[in-house]
Coordinates of N, CA and C in Angstrom, one line a residue:
X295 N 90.2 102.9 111.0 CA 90.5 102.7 109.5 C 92.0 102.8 109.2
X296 N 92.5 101.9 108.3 CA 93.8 102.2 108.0 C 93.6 102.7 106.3
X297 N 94.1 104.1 106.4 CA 93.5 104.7 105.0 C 94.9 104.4 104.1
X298 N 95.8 104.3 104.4 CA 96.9 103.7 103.6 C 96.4 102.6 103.0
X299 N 96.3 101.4 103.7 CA 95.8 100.0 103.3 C 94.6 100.0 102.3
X300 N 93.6 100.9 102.8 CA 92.4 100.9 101.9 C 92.8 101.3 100.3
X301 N 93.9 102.1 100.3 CA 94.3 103.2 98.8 C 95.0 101.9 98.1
X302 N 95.9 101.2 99.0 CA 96.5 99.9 98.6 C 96.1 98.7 97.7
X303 N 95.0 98.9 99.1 CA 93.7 97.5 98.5 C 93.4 97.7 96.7
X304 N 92.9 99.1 97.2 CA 92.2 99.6 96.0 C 92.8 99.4 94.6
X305 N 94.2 99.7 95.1 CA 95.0 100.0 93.5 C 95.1 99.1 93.1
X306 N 95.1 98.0 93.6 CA 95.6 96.3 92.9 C 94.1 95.9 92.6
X307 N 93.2 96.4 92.5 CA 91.5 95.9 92.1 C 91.4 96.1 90.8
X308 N 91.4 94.8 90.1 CA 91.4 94.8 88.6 C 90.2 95.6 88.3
X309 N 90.0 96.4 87.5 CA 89.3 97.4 86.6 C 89.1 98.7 87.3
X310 N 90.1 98.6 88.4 CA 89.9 100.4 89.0 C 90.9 101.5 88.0
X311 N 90.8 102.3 87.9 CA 91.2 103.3 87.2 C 92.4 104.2 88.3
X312 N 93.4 103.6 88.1 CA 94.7 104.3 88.4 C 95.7 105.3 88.2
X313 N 95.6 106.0 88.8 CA 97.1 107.2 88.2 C 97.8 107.9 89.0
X314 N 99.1 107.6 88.7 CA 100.5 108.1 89.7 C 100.9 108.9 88.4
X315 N 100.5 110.6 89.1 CA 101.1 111.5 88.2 C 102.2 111.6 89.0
X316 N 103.2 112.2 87.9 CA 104.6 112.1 87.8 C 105.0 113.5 88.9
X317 N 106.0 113.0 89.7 CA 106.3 113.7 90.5 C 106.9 115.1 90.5
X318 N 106.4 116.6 91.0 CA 106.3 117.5 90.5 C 108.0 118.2 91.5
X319 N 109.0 118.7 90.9 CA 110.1 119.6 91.7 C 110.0 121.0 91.6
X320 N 109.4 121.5 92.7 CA 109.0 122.3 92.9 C 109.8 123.6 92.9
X321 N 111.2 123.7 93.5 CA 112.0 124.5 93.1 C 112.5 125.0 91.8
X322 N 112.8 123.8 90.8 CA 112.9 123.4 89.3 C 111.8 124.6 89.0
X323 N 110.5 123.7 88.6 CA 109.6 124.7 88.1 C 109.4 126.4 88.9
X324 N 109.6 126.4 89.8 CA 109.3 128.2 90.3 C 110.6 128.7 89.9
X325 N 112.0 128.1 89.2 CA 112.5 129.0 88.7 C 112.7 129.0 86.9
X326 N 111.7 127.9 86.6 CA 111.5 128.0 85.3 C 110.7 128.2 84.9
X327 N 109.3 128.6 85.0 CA 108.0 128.8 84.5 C 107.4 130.4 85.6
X328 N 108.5 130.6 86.6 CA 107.9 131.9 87.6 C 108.6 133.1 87.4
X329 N 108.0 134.4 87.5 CA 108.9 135.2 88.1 C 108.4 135.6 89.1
X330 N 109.2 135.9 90.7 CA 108.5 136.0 91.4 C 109.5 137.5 92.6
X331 N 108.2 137.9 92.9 CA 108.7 139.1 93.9 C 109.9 139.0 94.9
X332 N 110.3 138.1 95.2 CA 111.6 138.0 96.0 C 112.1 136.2 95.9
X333 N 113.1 136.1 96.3 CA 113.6 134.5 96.0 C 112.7 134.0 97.3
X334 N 112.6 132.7 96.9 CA 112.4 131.5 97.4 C 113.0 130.4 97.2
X335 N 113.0 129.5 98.1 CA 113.1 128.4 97.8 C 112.5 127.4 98.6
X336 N 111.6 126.3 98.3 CA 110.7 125.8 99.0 C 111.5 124.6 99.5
X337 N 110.9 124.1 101.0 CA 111.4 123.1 101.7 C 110.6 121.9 101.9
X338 N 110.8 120.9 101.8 CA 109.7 119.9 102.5 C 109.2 120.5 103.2
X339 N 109.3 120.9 104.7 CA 108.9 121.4 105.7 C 107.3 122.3 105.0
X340 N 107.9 123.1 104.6 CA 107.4 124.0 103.8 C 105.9 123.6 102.6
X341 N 106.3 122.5 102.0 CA 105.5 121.7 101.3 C 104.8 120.9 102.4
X342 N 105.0 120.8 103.1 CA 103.9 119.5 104.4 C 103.0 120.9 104.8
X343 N 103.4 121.7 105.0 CA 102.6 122.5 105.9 C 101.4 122.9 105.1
X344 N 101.9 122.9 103.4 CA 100.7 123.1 102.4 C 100.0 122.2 102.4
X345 N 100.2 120.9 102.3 CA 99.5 120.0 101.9 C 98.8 119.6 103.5
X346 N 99.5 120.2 104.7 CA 97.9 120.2 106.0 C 97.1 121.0 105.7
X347 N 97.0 122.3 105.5 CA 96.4 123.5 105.3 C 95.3 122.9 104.2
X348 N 95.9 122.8 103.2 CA 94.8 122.2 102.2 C 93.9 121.0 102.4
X349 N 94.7 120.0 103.3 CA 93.5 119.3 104.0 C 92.3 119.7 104.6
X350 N 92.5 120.7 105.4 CA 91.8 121.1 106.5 C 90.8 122.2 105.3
X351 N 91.3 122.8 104.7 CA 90.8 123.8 103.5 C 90.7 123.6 102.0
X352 N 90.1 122.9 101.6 CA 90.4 122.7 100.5 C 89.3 123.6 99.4
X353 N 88.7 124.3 99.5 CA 88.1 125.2 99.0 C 88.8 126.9 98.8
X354 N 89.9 126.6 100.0 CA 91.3 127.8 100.1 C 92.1 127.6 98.9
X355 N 92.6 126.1 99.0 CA 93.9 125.7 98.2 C 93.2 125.2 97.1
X356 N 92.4 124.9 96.8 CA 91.7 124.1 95.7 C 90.6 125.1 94.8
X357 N 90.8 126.5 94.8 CA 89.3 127.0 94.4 C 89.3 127.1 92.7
X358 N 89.9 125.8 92.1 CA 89.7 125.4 90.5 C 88.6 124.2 90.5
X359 N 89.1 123.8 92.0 CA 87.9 122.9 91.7 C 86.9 122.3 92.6
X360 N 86.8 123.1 93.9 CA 86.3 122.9 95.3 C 85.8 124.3 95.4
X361 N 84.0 124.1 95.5 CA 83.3 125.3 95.5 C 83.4 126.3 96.9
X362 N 83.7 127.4 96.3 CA 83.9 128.6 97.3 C 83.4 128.2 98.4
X363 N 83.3 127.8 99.9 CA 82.6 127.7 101.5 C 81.8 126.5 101.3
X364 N 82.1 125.6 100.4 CA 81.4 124.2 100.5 C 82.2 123.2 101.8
X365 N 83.7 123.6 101.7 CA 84.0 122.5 102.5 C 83.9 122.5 104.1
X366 N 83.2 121.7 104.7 CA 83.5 121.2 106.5 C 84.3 120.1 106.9
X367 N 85.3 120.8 107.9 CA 85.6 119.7 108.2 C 85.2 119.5 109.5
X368 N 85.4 117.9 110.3 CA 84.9 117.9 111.0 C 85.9 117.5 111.9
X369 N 85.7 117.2 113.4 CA 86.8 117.8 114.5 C 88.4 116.1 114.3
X370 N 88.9 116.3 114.4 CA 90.3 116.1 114.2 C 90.6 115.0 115.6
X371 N 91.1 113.8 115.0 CA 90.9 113.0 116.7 C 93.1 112.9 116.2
X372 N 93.4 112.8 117.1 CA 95.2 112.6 116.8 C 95.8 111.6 117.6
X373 N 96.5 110.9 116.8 CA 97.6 110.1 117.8 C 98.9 109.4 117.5
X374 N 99.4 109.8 118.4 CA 101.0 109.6 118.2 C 101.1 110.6 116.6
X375 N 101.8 110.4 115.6 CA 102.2 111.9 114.4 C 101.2 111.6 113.4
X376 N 99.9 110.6 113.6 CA 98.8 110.9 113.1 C 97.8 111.6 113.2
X377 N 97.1 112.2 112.0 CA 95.9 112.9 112.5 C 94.9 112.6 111.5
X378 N 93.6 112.5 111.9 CA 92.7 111.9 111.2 C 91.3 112.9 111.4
X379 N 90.3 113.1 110.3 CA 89.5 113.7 110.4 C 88.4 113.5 109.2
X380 N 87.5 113.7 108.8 CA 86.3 113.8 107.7 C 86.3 115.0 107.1
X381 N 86.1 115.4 105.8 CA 85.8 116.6 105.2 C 84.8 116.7 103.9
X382 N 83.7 117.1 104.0 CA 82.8 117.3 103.0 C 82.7 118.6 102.0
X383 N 82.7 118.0 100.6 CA 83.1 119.7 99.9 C 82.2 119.2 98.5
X384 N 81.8 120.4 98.2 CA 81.5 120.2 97.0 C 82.3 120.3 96.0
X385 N 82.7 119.1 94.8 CA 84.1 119.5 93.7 C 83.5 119.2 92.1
X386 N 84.0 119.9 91.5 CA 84.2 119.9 90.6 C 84.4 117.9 89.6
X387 N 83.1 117.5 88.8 CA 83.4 116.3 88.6 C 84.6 116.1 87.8
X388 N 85.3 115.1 87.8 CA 86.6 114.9 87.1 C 86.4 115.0 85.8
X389 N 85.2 114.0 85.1 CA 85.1 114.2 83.6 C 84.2 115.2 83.5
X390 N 83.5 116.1 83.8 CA 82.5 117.1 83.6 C 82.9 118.0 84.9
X391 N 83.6 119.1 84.3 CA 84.0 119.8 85.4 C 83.3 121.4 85.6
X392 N 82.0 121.0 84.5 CA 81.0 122.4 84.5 C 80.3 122.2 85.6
X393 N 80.4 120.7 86.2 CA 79.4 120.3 87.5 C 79.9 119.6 88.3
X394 N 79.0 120.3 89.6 CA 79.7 119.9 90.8 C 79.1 118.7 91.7
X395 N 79.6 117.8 92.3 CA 78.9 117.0 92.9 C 79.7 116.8 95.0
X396 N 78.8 116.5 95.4 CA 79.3 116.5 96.8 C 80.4 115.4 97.5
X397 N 81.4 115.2 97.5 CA 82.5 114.5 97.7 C 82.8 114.3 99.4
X398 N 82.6 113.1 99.9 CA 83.1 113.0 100.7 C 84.6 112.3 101.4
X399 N 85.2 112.5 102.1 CA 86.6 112.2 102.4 C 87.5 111.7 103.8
X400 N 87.6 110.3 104.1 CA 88.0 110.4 105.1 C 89.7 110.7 105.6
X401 N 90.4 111.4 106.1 CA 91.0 111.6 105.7 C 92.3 111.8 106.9
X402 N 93.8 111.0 106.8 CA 94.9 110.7 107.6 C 95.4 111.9 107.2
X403 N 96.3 112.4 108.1 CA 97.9 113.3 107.8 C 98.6 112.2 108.6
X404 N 99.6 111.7 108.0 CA 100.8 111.2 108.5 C 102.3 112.4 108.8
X405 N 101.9 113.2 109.9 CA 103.1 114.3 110.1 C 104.9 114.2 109.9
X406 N 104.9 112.4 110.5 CA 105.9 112.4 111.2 C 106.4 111.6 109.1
X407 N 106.3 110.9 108.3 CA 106.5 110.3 106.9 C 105.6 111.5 105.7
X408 N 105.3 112.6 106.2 CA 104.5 113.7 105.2 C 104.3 113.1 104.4
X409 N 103.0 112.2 104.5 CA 102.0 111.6 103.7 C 100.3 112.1 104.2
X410 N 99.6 112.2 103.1 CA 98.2 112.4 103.3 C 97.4 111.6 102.5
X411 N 96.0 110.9 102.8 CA 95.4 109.8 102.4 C 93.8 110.5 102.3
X412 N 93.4 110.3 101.3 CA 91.9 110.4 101.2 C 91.3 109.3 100.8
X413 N 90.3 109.3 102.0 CA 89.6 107.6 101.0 C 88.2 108.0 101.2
X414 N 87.6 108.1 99.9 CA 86.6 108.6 99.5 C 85.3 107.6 100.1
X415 N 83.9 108.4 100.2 CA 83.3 107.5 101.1 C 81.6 107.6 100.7
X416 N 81.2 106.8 100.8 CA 79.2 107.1 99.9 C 78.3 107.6 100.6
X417 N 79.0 108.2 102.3 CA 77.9 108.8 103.2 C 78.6 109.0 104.4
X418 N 78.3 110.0 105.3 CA 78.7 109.8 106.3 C 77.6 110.8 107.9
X419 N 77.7 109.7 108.6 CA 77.2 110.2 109.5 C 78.1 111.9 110.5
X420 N 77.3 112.8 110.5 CA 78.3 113.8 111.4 C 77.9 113.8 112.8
X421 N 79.0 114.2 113.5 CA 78.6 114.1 114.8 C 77.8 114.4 115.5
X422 N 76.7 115.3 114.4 CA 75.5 115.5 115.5 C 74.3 115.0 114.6
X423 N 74.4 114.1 113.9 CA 73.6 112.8 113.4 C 73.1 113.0 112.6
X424 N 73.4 114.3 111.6 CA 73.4 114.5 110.5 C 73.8 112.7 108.8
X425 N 72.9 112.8 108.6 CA 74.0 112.1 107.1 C 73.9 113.2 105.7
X426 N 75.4 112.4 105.6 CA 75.4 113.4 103.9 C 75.9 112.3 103.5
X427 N 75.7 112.1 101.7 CA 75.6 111.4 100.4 C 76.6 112.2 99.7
X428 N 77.3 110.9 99.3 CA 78.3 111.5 98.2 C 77.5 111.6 96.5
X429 N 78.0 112.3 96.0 CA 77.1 112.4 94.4 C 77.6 111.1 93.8
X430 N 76.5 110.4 93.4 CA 76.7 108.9 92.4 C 77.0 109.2 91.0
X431 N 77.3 110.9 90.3 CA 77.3 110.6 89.1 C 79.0 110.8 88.8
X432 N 79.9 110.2 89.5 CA 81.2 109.7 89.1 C 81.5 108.6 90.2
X433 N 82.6 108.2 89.7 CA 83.1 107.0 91.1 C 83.7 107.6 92.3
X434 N 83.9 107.2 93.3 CA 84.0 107.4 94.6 C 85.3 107.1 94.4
X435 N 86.5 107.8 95.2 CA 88.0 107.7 94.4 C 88.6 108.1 95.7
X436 N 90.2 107.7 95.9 CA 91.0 107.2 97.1 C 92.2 108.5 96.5
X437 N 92.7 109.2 97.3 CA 93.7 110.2 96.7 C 94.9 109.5 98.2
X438 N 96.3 109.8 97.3 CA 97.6 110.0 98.1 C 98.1 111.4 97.8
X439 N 98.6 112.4 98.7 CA 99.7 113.4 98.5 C 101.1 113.0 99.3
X440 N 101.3 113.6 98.8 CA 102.8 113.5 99.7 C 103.9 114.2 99.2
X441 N 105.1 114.0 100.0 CA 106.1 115.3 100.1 C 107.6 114.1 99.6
X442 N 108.3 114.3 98.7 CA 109.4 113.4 98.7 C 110.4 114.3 98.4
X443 N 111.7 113.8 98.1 CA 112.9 114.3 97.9 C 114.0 114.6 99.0
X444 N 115.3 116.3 98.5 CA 115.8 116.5 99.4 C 114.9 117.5 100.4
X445 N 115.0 117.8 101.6 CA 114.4 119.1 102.1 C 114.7 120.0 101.6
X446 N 115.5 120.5 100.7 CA 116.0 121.7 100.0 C 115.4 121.8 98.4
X447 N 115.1 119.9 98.2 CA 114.6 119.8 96.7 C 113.2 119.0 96.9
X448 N 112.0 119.8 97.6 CA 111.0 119.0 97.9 C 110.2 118.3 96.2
X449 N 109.8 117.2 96.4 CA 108.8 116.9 95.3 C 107.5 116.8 95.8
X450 N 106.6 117.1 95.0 CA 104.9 117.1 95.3 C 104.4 115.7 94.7
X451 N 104.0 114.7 94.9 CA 103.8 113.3 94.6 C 102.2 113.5 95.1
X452 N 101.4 112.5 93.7 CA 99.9 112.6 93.9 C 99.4 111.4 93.3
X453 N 99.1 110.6 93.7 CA 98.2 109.1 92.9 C 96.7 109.2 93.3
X454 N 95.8 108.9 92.8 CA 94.7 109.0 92.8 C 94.2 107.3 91.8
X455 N 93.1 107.0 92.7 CA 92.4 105.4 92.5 C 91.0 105.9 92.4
X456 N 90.6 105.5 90.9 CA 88.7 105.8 91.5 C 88.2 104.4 91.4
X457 N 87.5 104.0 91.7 CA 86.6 102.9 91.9 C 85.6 102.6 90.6
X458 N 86.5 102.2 89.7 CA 85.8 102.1 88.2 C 85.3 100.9 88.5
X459 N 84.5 100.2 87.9 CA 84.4 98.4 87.3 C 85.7 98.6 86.2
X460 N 85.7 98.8 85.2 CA 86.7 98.8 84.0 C 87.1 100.3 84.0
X461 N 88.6 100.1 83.8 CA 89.2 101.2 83.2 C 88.4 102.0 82.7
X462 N 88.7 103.5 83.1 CA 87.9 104.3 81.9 C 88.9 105.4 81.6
X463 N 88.6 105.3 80.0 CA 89.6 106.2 79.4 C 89.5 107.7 79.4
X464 N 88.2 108.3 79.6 CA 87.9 109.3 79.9 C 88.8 109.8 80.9
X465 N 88.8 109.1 81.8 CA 88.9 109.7 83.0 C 90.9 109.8 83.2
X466 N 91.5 108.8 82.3 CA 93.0 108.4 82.2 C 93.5 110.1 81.6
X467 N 92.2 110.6 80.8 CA 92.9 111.6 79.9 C 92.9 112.7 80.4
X468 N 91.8 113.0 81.6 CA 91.8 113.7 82.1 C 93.5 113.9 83.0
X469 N 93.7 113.1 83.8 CA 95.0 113.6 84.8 C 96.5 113.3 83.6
X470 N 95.9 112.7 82.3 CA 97.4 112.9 81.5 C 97.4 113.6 81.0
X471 N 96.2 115.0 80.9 CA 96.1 116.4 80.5 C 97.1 117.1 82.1
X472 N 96.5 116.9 82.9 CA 96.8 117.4 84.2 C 98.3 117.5 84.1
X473 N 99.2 116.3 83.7 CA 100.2 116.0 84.4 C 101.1 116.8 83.2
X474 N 100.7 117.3 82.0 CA 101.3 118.0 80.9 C 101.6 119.4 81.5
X475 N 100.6 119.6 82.5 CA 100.4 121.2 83.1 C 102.6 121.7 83.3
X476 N 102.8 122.6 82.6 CA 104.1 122.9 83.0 C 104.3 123.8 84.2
X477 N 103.2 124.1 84.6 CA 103.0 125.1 85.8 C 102.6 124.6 87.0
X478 N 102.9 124.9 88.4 CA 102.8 124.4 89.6 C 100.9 124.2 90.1
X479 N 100.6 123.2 90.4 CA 99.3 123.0 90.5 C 98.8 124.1 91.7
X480 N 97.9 124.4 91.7 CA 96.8 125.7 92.0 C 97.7 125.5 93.6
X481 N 97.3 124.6 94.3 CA 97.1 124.6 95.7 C 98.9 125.3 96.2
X482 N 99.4 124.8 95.3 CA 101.1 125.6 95.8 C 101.2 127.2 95.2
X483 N 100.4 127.5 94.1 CA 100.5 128.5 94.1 C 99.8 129.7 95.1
X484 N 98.8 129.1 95.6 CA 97.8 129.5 96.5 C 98.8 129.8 97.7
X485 N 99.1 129.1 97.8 CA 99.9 129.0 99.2 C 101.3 129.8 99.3
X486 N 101.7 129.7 98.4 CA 102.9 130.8 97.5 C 103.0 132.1 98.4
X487 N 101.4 132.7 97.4 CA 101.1 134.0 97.5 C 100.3 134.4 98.9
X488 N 99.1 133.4 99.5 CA 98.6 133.6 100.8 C 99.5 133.4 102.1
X489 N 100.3 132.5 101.9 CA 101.2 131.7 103.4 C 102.6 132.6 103.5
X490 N 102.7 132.3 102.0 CA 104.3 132.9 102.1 C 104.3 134.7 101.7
X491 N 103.2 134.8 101.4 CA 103.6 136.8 100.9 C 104.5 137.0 99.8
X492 N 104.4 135.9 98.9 CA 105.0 136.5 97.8 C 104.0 136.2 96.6
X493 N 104.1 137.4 95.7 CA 103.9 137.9 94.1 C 104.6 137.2 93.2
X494 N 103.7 136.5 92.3 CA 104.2 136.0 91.0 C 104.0 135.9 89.6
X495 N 104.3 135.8 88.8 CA 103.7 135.9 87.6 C 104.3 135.1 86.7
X496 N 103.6 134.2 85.9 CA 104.0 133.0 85.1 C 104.6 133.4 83.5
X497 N 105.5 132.7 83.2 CA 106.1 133.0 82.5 C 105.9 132.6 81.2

């Protein structure tokens, strides 16, 4: 599978529901919205290694919206500065986030361009011939993360594609609530405090 291509395809599909939230500077905000137990300053480097971890864990880095020990992932095939793998979690639905539905994900790390690709999927066989079903009560949806900027000024970059027939406005307001957030999204702060050993408190 080329999971780039697939996210690609996707986004240019008249009536899918698109959104490139605005790119987040992560040093910027931890010293405007943080105070924190000793300085930092985050690196790309630094930012890739969150955004593997969170692949692999997303019930670690994600626990706003990925149920406590729901997620598996499954064994990791690699080649050349790709690495590819499946991960099943139960998440939090986008428009109704009192309920959870089972989300599956196929999913790249691009090591060597710190890029990561999720392309969401309606079933999947596991390798010991198990199937699991994704929940039908929202659309099946294609995520990009990724790491841009200088190494010294990393940005957090996120587009997400769900597989609407028509736009839905519901769902637009949802991540243009998200993207108002003046505070660093959960998974960096997670990683902050568990990876890096530092205390913070929002301002």
């Amino acid at each position: 599978m080329d999971h780039e291509k697939v996210l690609d395809e996707a986004w240019r599909t008249p009536g899918v529901t698109a959104i490139d939230l605005p790119p987040v500077d992560v040093n910027r905000v931890l010293a405007d919205r943080y105070q924190l137990d000793r300085d930092v300053t985050f690196t790309r480097e630094m930012l890739w290694d969150m955004e593997a971890r969170k692949a692999a864990a997303p019930d670690i880095y994600i626990p706003t919206v990925v149920a406590a020990g729901s997620a598996t992932k499954f064994p990791s095939v690699r080649h050349e500065g790709l690495e590819d793998f499946t991960r099943v979690s139960d998440q939090r639905l986008w428009a109704d986030p009192a309920r959870f539905g089972t989300i599956i994900e196929h999913v790249r790390l691009d090591h060597d361009n710190q890029r990561a690709f999720f392309v969401g999927a309606a079933d999947f066989v596991t390798p010991d011939g198990d199937t699991r079903t994704a929940t039908t009560d929202q659309p099946i949806f294609h995520v990009e993360h990724s790491v841009a900027g200088a190494e010294d000024r990393p940005l957090n970059r996120w587009r997400i594609v769900l597989l609407t027939e028509h736009v839905d406005q519901r769902l637009l307001d949802v991540f243009t609530t998200m993207a108002q957030d003046p505070y660093l999204r959960v998974f960096i702060e997670v990683y902050l405090q568990k990876d890096l050993g530092v205390s913070f408190r929002r301002k």
